[in-house]
Short mmCIF file of N, CA and C in Angstrom, two decimals:
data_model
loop_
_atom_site.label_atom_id
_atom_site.label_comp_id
_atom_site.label_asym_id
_atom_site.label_seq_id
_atom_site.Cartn_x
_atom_site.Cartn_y
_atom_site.Cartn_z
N UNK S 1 64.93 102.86 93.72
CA UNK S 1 64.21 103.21 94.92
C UNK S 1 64.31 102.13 95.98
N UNK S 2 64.61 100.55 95.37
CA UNK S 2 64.78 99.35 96.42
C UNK S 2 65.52 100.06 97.57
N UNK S 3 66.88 100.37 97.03
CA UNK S 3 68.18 100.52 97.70
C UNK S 3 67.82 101.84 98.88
N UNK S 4 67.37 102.89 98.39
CA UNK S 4 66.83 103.93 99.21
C UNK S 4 65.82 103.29 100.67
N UNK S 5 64.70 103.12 100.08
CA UNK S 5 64.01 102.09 100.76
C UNK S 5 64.69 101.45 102.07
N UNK S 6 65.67 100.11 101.74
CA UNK S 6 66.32 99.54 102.66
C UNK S 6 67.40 100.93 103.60
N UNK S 7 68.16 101.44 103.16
CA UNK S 7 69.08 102.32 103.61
C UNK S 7 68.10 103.35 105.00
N UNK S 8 66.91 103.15 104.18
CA UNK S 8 65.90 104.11 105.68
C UNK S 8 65.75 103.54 106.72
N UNK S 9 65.83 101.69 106.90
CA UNK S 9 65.43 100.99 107.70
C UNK S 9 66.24 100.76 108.47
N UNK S 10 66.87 100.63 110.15
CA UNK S 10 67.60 100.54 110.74
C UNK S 10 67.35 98.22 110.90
N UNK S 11 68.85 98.55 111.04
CA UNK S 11 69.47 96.94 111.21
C UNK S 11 69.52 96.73 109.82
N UNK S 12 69.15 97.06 108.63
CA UNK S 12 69.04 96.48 106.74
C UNK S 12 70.01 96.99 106.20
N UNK S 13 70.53 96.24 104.94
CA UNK S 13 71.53 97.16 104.67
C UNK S 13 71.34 96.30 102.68
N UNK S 14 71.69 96.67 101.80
CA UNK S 14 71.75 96.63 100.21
C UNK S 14 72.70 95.86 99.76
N UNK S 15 72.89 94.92 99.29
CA UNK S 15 73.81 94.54 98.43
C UNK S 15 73.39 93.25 97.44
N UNK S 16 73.71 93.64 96.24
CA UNK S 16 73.46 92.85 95.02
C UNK S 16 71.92 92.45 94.40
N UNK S 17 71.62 94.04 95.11
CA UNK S 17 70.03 93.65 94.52
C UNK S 17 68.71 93.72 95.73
N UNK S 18 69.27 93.17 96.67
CA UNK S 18 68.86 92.44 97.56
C UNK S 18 68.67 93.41 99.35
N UNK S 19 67.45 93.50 99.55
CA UNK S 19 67.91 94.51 101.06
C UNK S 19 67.69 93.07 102.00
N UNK S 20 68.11 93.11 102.82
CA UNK S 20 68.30 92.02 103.70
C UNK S 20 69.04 92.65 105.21
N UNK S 21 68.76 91.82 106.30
CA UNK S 21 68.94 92.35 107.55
C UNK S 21 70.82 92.42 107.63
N UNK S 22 71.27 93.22 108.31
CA UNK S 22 72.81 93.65 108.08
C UNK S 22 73.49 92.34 109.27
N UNK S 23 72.20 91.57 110.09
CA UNK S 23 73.16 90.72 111.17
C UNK S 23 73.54 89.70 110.14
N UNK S 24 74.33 88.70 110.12
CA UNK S 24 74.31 88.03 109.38
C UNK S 24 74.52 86.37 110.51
N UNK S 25 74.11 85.16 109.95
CA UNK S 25 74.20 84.17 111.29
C UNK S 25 75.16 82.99 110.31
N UNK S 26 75.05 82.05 110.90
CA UNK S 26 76.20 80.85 110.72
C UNK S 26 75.92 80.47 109.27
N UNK S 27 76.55 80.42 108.40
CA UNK S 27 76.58 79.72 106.69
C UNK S 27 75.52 81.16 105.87
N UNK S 28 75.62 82.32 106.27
CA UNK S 28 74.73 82.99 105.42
C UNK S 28 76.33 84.31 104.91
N UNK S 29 75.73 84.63 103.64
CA UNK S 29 77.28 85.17 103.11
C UNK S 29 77.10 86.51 103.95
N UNK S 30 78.12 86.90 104.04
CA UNK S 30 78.45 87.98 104.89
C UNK S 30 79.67 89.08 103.83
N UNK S 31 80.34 90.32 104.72
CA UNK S 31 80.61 91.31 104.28
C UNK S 31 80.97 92.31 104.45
N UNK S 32 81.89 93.52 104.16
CA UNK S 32 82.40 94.56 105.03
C UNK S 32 80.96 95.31 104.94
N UNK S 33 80.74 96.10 105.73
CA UNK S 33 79.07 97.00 106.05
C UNK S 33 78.35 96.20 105.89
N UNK S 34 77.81 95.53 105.46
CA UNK S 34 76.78 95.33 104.76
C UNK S 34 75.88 93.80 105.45
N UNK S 35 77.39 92.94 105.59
CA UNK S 35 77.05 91.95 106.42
C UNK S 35 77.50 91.59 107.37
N UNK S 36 77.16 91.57 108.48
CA UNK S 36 78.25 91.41 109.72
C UNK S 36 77.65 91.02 110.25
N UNK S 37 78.86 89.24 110.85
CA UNK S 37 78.43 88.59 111.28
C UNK S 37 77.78 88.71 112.84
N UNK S 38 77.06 88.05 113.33
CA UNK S 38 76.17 87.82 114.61
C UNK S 38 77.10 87.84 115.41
N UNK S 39 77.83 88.51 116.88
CA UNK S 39 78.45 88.10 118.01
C UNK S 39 78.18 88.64 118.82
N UNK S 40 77.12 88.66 119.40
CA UNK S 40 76.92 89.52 120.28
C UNK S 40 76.91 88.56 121.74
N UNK S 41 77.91 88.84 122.34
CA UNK S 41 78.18 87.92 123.23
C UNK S 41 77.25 87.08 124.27
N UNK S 42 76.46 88.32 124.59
CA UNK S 42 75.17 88.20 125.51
C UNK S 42 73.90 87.40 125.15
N UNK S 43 73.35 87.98 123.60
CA UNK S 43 72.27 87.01 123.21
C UNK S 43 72.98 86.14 121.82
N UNK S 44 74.39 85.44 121.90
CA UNK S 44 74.86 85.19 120.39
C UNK S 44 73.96 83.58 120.74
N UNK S 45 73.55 83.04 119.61
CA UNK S 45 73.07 81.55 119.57
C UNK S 45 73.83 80.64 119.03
N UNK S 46 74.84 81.00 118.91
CA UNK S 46 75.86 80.16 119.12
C UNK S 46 77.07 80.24 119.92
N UNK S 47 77.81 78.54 120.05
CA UNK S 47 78.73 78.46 121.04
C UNK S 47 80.05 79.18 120.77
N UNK S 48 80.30 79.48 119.55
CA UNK S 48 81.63 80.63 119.51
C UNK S 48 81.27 81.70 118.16
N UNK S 49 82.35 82.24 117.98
CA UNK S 49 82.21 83.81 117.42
C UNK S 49 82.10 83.38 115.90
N UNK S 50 81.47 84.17 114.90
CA UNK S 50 81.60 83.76 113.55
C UNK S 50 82.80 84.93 113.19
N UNK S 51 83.22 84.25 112.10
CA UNK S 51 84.40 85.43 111.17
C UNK S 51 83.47 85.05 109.62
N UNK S 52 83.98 86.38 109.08
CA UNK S 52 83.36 86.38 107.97
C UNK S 52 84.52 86.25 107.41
N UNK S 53 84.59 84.93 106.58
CA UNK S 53 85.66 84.31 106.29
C UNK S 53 85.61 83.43 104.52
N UNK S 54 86.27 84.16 103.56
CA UNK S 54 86.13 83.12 102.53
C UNK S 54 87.02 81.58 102.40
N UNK S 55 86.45 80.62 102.14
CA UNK S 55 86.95 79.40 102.52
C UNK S 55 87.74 79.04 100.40
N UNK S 56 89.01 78.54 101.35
CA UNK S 56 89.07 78.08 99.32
C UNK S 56 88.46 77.27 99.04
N UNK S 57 88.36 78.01 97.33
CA UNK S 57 87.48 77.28 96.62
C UNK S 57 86.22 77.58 96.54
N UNK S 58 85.80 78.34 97.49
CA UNK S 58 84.65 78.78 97.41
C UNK S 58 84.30 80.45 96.78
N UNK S 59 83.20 80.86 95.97
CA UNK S 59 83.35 81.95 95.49
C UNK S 59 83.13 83.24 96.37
N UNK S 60 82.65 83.12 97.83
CA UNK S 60 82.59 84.32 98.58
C UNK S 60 82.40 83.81 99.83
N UNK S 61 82.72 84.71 100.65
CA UNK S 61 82.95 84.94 102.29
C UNK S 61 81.51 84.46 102.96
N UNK S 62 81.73 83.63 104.07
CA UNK S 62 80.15 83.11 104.64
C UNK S 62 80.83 83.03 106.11
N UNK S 63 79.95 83.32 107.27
CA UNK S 63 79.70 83.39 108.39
C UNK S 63 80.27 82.05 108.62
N UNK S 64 81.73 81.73 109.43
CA UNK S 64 82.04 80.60 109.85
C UNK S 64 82.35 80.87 111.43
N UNK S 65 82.86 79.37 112.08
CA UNK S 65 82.66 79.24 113.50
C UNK S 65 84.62 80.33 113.60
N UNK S 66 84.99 80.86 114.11
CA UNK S 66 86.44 81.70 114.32
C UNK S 66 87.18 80.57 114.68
N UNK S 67 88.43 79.98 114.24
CA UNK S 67 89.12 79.00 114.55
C UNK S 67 90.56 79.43 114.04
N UNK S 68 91.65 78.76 114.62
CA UNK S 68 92.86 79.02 114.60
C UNK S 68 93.39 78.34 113.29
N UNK S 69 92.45 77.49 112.07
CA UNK S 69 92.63 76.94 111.29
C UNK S 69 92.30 77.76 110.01
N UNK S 70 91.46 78.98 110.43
CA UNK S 70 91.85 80.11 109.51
C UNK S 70 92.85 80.46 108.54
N UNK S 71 93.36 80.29 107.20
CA UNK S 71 94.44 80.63 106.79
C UNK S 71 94.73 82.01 106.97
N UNK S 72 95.92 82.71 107.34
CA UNK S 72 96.70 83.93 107.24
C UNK S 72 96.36 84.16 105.70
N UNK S 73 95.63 85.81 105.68
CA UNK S 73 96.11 86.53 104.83
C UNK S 73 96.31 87.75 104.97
N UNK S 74 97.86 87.66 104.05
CA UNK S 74 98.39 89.30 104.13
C UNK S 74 97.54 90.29 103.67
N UNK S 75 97.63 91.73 104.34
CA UNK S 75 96.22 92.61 104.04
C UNK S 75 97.37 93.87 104.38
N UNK S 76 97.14 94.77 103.53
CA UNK S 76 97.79 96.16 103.93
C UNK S 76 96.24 97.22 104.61
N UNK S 77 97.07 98.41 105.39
CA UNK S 77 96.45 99.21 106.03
C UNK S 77 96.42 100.16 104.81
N UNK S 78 95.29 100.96 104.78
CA UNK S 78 95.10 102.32 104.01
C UNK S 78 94.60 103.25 104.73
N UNK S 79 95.00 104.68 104.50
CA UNK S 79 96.09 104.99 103.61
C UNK S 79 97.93 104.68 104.06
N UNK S 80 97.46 104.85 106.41
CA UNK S 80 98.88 105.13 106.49
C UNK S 80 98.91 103.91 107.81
N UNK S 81 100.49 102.84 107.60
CA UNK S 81 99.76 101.43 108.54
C UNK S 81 99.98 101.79 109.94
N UNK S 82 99.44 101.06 110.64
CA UNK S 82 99.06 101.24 111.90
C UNK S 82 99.39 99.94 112.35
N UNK S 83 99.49 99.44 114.06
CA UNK S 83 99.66 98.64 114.51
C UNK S 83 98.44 97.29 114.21
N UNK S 84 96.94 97.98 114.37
CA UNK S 84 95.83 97.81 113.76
C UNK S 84 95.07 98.40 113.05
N UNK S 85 94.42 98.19 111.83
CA UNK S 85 93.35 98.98 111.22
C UNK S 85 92.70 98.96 110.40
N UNK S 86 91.42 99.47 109.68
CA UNK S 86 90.99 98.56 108.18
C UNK S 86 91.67 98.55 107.39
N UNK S 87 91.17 97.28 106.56
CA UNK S 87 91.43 97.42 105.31
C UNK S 87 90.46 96.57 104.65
N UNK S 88 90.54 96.90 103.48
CA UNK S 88 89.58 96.50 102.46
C UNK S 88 90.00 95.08 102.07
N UNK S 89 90.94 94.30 102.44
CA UNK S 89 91.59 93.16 102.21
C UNK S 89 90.76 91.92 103.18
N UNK S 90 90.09 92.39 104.06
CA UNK S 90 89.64 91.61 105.47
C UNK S 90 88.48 91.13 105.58
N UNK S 91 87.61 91.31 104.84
CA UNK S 91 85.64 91.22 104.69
C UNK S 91 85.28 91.77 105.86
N UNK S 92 86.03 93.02 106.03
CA UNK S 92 85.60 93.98 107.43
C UNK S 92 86.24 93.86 108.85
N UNK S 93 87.45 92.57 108.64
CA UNK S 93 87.96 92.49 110.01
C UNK S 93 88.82 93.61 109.99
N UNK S 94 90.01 93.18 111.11
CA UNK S 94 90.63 94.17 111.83
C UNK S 94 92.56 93.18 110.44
N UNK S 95 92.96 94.60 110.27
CA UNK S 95 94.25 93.81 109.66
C UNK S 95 95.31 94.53 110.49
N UNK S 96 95.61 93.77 111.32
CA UNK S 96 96.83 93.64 112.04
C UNK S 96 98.34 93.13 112.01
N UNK S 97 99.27 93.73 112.40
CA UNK S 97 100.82 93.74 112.62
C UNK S 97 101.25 92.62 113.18
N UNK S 98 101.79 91.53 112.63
CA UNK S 98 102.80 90.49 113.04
C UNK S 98 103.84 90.72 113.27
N UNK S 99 104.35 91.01 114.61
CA UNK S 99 105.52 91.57 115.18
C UNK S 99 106.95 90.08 115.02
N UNK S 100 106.79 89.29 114.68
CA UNK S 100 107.24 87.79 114.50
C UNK S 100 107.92 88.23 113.46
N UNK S 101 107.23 88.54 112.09
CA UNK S 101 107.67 88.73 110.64
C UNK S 101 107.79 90.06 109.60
N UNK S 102 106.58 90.79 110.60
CA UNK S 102 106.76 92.15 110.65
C UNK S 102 105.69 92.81 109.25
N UNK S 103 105.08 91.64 108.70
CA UNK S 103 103.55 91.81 107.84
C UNK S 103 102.29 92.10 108.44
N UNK S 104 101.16 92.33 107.98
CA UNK S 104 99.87 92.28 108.72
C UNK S 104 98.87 91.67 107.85
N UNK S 105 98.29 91.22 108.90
CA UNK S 105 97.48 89.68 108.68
C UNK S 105 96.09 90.43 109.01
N UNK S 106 95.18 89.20 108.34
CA UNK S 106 93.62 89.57 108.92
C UNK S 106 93.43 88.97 110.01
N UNK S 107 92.52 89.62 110.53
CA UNK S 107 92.92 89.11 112.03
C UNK S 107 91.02 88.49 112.11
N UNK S 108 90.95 87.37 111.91
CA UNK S 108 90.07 86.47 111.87
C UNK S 108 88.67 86.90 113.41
N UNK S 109 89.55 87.29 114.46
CA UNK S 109 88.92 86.95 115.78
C UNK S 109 88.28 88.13 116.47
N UNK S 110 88.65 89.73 115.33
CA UNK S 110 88.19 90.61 115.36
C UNK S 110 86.94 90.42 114.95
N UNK S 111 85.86 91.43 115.02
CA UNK S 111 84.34 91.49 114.82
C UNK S 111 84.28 91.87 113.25
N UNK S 112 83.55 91.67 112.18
CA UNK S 112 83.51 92.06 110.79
C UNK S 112 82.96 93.50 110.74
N UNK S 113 82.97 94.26 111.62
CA UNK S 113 82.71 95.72 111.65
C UNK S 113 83.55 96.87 111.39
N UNK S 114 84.91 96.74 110.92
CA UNK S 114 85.75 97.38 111.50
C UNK S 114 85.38 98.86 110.20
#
């Protein structure tokens, strides 16, 4: 009944037990649906965009600052690829076409909504 509960409440969302608000802010773990990070350009409280980003070594994805120091990872489109589009490979970003090499990458600088 937790999970029901949260699912009625607008902005909340379920995962691992736990209902908790779906924004998610700087160092709090984040997630495709469920957690997505804060950017809202207008009221964001911080100075740049978060990506929901797993760092190595670490066991799961947390709200970091978006930086070009991001490692590339390869991510396929499902079912059929596209120039851009989800995938389940991204913690909700956008996995996009490298026209350079001709793979698709997560694309870090997209919003974790996709």
């Amino acid at each position: 009944w937790k999970a029901g509960c949260c699912f009625a409440r607008a902005g909340f969302s379920f995962n691992d037990g736990v209902c908790s608000e779906t924004a998610k802010h700087l160092g709090e773990k984040c997630g495709d649906e469920w957690g997505v990070c804060k950017n809202n350009r207008i009221e964001a409280p911080y100075e740049h965009d978060l990506s929901c980003y797993q760092k190595i070594g670490t066991p799961e994805p947390r709200c970091y600052p978006s930086s070009n120091d991001m490692e590339q990872k390869q991510c396929t489109c499902s079912p059929i690829p596209f120039v851009v589009c989800y995938s389940n490979d991204c913690n909700g970003h956008a996995c996009s076409l490298n026209t350079a090499d001709g793979n698709q990458y997560c694309d870090w600088g997209t919003g974790n909504d996709w």
